[in-house]
Short mmCIF file of C-alpha atoms and ligand atoms in Angstrom, two decimals:
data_model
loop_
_atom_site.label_atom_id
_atom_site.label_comp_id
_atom_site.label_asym_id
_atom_site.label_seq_id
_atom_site.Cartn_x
_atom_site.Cartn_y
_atom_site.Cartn_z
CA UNK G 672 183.41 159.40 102.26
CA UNK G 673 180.30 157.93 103.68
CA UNK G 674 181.27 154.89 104.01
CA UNK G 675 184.21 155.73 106.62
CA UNK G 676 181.84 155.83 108.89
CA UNK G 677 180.97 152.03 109.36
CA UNK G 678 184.44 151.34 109.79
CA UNK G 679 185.67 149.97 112.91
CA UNK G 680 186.22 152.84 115.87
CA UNK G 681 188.74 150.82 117.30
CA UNK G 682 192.32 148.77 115.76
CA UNK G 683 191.19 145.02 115.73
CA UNK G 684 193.28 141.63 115.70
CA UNK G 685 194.15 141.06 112.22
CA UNK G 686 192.20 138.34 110.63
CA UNK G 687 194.41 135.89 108.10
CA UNK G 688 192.92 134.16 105.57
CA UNK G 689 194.32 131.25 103.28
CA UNK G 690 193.43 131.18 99.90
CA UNK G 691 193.60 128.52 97.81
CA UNK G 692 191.95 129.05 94.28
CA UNK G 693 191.92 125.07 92.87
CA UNK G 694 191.40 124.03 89.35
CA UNK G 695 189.59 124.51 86.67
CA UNK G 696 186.98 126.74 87.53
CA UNK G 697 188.20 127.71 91.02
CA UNK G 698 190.50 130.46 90.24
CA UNK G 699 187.86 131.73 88.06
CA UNK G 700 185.13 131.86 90.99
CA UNK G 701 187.97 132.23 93.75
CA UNK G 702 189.04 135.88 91.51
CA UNK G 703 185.48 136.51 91.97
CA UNK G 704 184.90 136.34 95.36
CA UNK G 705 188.21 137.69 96.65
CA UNK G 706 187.05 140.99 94.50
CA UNK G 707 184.03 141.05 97.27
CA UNK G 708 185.80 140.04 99.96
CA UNK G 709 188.47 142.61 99.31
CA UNK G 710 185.87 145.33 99.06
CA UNK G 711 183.81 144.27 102.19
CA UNK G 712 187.00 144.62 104.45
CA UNK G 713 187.49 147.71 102.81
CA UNK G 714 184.55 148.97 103.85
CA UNK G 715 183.58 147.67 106.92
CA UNK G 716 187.92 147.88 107.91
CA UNK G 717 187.77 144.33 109.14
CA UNK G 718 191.31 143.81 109.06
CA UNK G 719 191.41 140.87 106.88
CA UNK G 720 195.17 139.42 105.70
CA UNK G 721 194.86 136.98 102.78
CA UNK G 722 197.09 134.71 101.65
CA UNK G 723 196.87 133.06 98.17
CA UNK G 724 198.87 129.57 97.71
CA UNK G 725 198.46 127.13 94.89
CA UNK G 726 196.50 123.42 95.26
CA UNK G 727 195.69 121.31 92.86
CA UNK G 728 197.27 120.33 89.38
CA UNK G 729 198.87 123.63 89.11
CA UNK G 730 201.19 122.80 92.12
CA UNK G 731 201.30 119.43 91.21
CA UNK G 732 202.94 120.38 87.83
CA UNK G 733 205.39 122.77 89.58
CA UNK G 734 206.30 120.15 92.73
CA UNK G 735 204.77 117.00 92.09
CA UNK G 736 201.74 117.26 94.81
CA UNK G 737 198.31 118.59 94.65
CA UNK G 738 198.85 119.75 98.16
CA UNK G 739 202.18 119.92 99.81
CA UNK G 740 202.37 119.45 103.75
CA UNK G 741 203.59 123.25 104.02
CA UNK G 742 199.83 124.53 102.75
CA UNK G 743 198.22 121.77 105.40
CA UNK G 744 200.48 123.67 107.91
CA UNK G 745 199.07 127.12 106.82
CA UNK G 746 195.79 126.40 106.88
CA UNK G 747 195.97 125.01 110.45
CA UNK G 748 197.68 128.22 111.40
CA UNK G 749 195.25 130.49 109.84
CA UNK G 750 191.77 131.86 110.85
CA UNK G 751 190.19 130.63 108.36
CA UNK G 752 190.66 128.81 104.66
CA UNK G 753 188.70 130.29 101.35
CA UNK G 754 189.41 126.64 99.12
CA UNK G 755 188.04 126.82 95.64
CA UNK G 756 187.21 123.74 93.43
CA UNK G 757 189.22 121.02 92.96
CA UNK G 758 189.36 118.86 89.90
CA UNK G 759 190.56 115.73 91.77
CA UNK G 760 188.95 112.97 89.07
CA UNK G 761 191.87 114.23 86.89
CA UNK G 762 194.39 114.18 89.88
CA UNK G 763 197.17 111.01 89.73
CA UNK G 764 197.34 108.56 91.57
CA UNK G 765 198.18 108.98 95.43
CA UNK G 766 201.60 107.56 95.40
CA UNK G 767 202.26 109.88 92.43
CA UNK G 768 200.99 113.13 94.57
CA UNK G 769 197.44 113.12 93.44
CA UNK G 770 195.90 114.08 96.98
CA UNK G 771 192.53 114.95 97.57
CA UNK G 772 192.83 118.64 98.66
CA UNK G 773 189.24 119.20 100.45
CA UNK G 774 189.25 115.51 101.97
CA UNK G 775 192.49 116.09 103.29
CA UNK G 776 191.82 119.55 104.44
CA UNK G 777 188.65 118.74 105.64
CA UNK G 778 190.29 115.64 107.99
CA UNK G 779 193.31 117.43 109.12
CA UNK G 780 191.63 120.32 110.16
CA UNK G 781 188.39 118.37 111.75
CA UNK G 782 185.87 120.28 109.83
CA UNK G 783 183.13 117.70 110.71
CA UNK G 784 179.88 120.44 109.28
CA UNK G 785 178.84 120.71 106.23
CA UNK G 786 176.46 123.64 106.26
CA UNK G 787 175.10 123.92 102.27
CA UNK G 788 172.24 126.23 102.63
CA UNK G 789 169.68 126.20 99.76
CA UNK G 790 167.16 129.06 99.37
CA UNK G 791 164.80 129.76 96.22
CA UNK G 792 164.91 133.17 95.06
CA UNK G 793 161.53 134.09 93.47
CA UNK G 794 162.70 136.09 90.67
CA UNK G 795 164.88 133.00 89.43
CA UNK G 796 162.99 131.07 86.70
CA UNK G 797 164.61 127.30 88.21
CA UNK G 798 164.11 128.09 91.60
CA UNK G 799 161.03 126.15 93.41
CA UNK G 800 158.80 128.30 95.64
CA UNK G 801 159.41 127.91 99.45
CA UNK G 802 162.79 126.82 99.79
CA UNK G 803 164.84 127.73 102.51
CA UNK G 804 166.69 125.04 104.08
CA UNK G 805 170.49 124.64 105.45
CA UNK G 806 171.82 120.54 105.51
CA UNK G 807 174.30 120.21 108.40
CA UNK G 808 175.70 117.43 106.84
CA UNK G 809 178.42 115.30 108.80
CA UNK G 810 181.54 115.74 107.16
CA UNK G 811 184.12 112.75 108.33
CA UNK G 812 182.88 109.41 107.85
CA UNK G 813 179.81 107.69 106.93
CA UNK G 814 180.12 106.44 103.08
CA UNK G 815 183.09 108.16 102.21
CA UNK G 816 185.40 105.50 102.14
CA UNK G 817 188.88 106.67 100.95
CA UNK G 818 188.53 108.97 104.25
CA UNK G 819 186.63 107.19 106.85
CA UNK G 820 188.96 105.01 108.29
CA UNK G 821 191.88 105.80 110.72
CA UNK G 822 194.43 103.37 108.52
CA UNK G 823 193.41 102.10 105.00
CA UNK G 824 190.38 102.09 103.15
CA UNK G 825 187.03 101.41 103.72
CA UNK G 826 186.47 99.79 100.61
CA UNK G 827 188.37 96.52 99.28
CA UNK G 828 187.90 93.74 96.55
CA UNK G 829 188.16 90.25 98.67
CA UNK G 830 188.26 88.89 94.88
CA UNK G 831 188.92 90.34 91.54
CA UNK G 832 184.69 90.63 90.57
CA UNK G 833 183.57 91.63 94.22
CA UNK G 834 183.75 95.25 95.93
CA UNK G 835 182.76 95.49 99.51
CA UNK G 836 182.13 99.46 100.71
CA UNK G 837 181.76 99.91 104.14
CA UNK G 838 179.78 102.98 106.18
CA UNK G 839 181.29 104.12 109.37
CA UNK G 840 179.14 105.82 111.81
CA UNK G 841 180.04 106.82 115.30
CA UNK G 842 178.07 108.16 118.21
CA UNK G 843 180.72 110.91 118.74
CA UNK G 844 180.37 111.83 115.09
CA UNK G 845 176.89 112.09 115.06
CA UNK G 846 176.60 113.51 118.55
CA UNK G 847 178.49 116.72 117.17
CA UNK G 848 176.86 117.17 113.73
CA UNK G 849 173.57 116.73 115.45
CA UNK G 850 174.74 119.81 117.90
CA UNK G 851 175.61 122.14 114.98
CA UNK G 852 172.66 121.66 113.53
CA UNK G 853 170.10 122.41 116.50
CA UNK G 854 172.38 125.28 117.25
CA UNK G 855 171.17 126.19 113.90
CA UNK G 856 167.93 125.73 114.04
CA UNK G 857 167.27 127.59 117.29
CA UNK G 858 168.87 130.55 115.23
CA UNK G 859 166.22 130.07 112.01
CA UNK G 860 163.00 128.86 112.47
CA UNK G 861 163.50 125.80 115.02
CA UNK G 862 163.00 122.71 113.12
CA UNK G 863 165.15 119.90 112.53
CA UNK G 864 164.73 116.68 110.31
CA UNK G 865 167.11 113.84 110.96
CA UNK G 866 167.51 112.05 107.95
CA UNK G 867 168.79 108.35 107.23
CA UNK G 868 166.97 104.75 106.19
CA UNK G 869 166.75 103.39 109.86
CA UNK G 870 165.08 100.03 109.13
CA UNK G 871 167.70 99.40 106.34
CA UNK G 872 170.60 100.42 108.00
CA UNK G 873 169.26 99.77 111.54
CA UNK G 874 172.71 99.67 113.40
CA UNK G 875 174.77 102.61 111.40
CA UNK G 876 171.34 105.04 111.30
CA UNK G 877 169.91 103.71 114.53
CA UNK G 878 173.29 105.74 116.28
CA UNK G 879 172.75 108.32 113.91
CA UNK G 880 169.07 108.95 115.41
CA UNK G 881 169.58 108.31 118.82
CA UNK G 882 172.38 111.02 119.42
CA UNK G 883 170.10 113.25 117.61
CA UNK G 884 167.28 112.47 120.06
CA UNK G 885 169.68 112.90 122.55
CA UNK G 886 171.11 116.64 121.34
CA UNK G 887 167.47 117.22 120.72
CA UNK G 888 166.51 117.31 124.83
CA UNK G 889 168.71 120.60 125.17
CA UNK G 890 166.81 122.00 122.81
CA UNK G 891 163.02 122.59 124.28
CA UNK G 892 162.05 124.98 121.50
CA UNK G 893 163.42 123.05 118.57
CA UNK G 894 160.84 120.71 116.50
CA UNK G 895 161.99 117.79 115.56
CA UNK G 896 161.36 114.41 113.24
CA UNK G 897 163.14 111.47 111.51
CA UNK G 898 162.67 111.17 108.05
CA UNK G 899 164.10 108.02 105.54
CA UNK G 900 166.02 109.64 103.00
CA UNK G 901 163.35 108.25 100.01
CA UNK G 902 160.73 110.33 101.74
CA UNK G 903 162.73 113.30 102.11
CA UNK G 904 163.93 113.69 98.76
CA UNK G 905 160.30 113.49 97.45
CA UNK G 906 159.20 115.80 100.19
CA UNK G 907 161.78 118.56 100.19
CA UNK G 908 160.73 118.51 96.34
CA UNK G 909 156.99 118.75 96.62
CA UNK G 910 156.88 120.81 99.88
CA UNK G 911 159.99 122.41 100.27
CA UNK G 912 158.07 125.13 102.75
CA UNK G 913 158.27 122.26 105.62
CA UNK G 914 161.90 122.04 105.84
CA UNK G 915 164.30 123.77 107.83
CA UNK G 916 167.53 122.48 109.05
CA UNK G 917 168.39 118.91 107.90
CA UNK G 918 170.15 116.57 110.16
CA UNK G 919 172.03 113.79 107.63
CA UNK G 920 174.91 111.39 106.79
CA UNK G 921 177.73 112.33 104.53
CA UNK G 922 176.79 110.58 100.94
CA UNK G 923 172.96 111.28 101.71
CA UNK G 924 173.75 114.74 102.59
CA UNK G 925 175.76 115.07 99.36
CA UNK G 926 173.49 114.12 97.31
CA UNK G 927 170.49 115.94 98.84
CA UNK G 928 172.19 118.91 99.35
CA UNK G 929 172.84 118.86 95.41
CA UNK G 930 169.01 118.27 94.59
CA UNK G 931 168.44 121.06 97.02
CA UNK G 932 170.82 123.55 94.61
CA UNK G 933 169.26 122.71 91.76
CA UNK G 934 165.73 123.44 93.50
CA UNK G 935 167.03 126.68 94.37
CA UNK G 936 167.95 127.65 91.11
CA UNK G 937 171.53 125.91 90.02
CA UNK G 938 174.45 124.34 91.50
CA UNK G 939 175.69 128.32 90.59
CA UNK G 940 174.39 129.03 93.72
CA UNK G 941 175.69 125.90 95.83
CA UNK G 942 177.39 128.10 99.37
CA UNK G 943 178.88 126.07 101.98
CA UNK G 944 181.31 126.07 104.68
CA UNK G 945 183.12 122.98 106.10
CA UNK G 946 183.41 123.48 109.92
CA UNK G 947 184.77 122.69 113.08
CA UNK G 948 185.30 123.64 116.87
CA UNK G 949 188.94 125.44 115.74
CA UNK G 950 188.99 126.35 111.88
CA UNK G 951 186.51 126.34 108.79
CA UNK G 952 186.66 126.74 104.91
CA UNK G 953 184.48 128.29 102.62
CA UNK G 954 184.04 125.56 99.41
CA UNK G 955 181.62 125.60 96.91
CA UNK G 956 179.58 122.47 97.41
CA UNK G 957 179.54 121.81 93.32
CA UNK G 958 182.65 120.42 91.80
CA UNK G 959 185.50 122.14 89.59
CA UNK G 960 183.39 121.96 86.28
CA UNK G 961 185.96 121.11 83.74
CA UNK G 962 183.40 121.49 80.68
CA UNK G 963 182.89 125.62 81.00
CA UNK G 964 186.95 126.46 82.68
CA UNK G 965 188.51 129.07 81.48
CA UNK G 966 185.69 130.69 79.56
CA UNK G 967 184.36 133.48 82.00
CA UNK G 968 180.88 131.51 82.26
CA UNK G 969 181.31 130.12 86.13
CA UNK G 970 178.60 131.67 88.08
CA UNK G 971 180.95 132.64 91.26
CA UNK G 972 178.09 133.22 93.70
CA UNK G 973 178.42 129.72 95.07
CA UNK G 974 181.82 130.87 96.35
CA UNK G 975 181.12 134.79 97.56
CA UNK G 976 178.27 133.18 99.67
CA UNK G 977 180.05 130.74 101.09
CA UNK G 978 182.87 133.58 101.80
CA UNK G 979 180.24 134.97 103.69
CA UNK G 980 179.33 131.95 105.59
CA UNK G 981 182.94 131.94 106.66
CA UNK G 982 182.87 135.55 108.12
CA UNK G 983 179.80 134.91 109.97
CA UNK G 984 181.60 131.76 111.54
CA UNK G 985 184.78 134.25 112.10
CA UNK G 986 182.03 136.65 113.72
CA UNK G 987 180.48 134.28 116.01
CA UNK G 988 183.61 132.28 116.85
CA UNK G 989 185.28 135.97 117.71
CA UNK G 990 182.60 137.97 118.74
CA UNK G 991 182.93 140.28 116.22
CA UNK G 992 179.59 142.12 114.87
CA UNK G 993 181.35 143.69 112.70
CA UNK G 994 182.40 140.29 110.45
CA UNK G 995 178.44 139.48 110.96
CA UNK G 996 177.34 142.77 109.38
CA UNK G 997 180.18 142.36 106.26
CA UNK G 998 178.51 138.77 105.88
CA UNK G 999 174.85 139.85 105.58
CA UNK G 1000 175.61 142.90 103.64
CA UNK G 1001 177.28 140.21 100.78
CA UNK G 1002 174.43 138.05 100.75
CA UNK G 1003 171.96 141.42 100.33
CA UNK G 1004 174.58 142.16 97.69
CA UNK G 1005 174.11 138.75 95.78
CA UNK G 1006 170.17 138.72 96.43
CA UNK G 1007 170.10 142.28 94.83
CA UNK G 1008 172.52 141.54 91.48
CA UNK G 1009 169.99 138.07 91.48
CA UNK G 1010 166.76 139.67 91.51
CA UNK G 1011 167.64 142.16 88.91
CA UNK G 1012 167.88 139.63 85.18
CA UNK G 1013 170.55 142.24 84.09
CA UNK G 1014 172.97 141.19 86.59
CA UNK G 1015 173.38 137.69 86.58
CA UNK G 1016 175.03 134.97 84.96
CA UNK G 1017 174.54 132.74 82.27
CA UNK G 1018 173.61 129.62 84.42
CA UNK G 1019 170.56 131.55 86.18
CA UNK G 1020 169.18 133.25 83.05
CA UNK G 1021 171.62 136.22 82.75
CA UNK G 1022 174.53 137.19 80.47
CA UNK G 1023 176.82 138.09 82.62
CA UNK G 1024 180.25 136.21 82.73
CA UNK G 1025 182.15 135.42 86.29
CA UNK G 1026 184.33 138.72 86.39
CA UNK G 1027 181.49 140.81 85.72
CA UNK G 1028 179.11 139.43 87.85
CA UNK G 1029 181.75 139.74 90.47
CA UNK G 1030 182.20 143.26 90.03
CA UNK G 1031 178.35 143.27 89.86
CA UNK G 1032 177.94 142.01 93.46
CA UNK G 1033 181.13 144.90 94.50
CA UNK G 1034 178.66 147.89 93.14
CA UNK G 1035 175.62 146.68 94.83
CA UNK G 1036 177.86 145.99 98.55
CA UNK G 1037 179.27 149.33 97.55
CA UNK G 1038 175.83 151.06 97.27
CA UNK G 1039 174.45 149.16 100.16
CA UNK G 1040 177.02 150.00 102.33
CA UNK G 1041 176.89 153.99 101.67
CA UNK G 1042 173.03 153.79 102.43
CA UNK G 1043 173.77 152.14 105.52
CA UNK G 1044 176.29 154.99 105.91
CA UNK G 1045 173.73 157.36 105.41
CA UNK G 1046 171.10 156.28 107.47
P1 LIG B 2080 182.20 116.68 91.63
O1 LIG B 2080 182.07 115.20 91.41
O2 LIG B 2080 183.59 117.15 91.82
O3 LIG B 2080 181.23 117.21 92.66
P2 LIG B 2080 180.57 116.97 89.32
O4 LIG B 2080 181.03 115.96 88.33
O5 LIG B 2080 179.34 116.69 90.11
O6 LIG B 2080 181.78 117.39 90.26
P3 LIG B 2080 180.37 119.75 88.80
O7 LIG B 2080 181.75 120.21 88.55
O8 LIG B 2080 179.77 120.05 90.12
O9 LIG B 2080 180.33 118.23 88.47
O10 LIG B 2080 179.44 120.30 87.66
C1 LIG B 2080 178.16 119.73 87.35
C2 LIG B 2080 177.49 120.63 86.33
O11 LIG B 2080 177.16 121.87 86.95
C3 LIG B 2080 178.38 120.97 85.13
O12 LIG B 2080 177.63 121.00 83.95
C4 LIG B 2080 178.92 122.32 85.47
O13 LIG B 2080 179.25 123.10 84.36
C5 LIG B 2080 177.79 122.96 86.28
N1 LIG B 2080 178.35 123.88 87.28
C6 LIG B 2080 179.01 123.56 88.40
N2 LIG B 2080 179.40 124.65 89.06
C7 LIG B 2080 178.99 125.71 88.34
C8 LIG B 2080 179.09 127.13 88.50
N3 LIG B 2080 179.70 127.69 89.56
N4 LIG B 2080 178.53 127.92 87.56
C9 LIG B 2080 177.88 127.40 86.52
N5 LIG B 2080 177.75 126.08 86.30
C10 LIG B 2080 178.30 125.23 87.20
#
């Protein structure tokens, strides 16, 4: 009854929302988080249409592709993608339909951020005091060679016992990742570290740190630094407190983002969204964990926060408060069921398996909500 009254006064555009569970794991965590998301437009009436279509080795046993052209299609028409884990060391070949679903998705639909936020909850025995950090991490080129190059690959063997790997970095690239993440920044607490290995990789990094100097001038009231990635990893470890938004390259920003999980208590807890100027997708930033599948042990918070992530994107990008408020009140929903040691799952200390601790995070949004209701 109560909590009619923080649904929307008015009819609002329908919002439609492609779901696409993965493998092993990821329909596991996907179940999860759909359970919240469900709820939370119940609640707050935000008019949210999902779709659910199959990726991964599921489809590819049914049609012969991890991720027919038809799914590529809806996820360019839709508002916004919800893309669980996919298992793609175990995927075939390419030219036997083994395509890598988030690389693909991520290049066809230009979501150049990576936003991984990592943030220690006390109560949390792994976490590491202080943490609170997002990575805007560029999402298109840089290391990732099966991706970063218009045509081809950007690795080859010129003989049978050497393997060159080349890095592509471009000021437009860097220009836009650097943008997200001051935009960021001047939302949290206005710091920025721009992370690469500059007098290594003068030419590649040296781009990489002058666009970011260059965002950095239309932003007055944003700190900045540069930081080699060495450094950083030893600092965000020994005094997390100092760091705020970090500015960095694709394979750095994979792997620091990674460290920064585990700091905050487990790669359980790994949120992100992949961005762009037109569409985004929520997607775990850990991998499909084959070893604990089908066993009810995934912790799905990873993917309900980074369903969140993608309704405050929705919010912003629409202007829709009401998509902010859902967002916020399923993060205060996770923090709650995390704080409390009988609500959480096995990864973080609890006993809890993924369904449960889904329906877990529904009670406390539920609660939440009909206080706010109340108020
Ligand atoms: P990828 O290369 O695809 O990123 P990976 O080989 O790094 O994957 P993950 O699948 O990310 O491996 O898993 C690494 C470890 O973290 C595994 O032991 C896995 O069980 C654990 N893990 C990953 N995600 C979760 C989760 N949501 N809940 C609990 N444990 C997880």
């Amino acid at each position: 009854m109560l909590l009619s009254r923080l649904a929307n006064a008015h009819p609002i555009a329908p919002m439609n929302i492609l779901v696409l569970p993965g493998d092993d794991i990821g329909p596991e965590i996907t179940a999860a988080a759909m359970s919240v998301l469900q709820r939370a437009d119940a609640i707050f009436s935000l008019g949210l249409n999902f779709e659910t279509r199959e990726v991964g080795m599921a489809c590819h046993r049914r049609i012969g592709t991890t991720l027919p052209e038809s799914i590529v299609e809806a996820a360019l028409a839709a508002d916004g993608v919800v893309l669980g884990p996919c298992g793609m060391t175990e995927y075939p070949p390419l030219e036997k339909g083994g395509i890598n679903v988030p690389g693909t998705l991520r290049k066809r639909l230009d979501l150049y951020a990576n936003l991984r936020p990592a943030r220690s909850r006390e109560s949390l025995r792994n976490a590491r005091p202080g943490l609170d950090c997002l990575v805007a991490r560029e999402n298109t080129e840089g290391f990732y060679s099966d991706r970063n190059m218009f045509m081809g690959s950007g690795e080859f063997m010129p003989t049978a016992d050497c393997a060159l790997s080349v890095r592509k970095i471009t000021a437009q690239a860097s220009r836009r990742i650097a943008q997200v993440a001051f935009e960021h920044a001047s939302r949290r607490r206005k710091q920025v570290t721009a992370v690469g290995k500059r007098h290594v990789l003068q030419m590649g990094d040296g781009i990489f740190i002058r666009e970011a100097a260059a965002v950095a001038k239309n932003f007055p009231d944003v700190a900045w630094r540069e930081m080699d990635i060495d450094a950083m990893a030893a600092d965000l470890y020994t005094r997390p407190e100092r760091h705020d938004v970090i500015l960095i390259t694709n394979m750095f920003g994979d792997i620091l983002s990674n460290a920064a999980s585990a700091m905050a208590g487990g790669l359980g807890l790994a949120a992100a969204l992949n961005a762009g100027d037109q569409h985004a997708a929520a997607n775990a930033a850990h991998g499909s964990a084959p070893d604990i599948a089908g066993r009810d042990r995934a912790n799905p918070t990873s993917l309900i926060l980074s369903s969140a992530m993608l309704l405050e994107w929705l919010g912003t990008r629409h202007k829709r408060d009401d998509l902010v408020t859902a967002a916020h009140a399923i993060e205060g929903a996770v923090d709650a069921c995390l704080a409390d040691p009988g609500t959480r799952t096995a990864d973080v200390g609890g006993s809890l398996g993924t369904r449960a601790f889904g329906a877990a995070v529904v009670g406390r949004l539920e609660k939440s909500a009909n206080k706010l209701a109340a108020a």
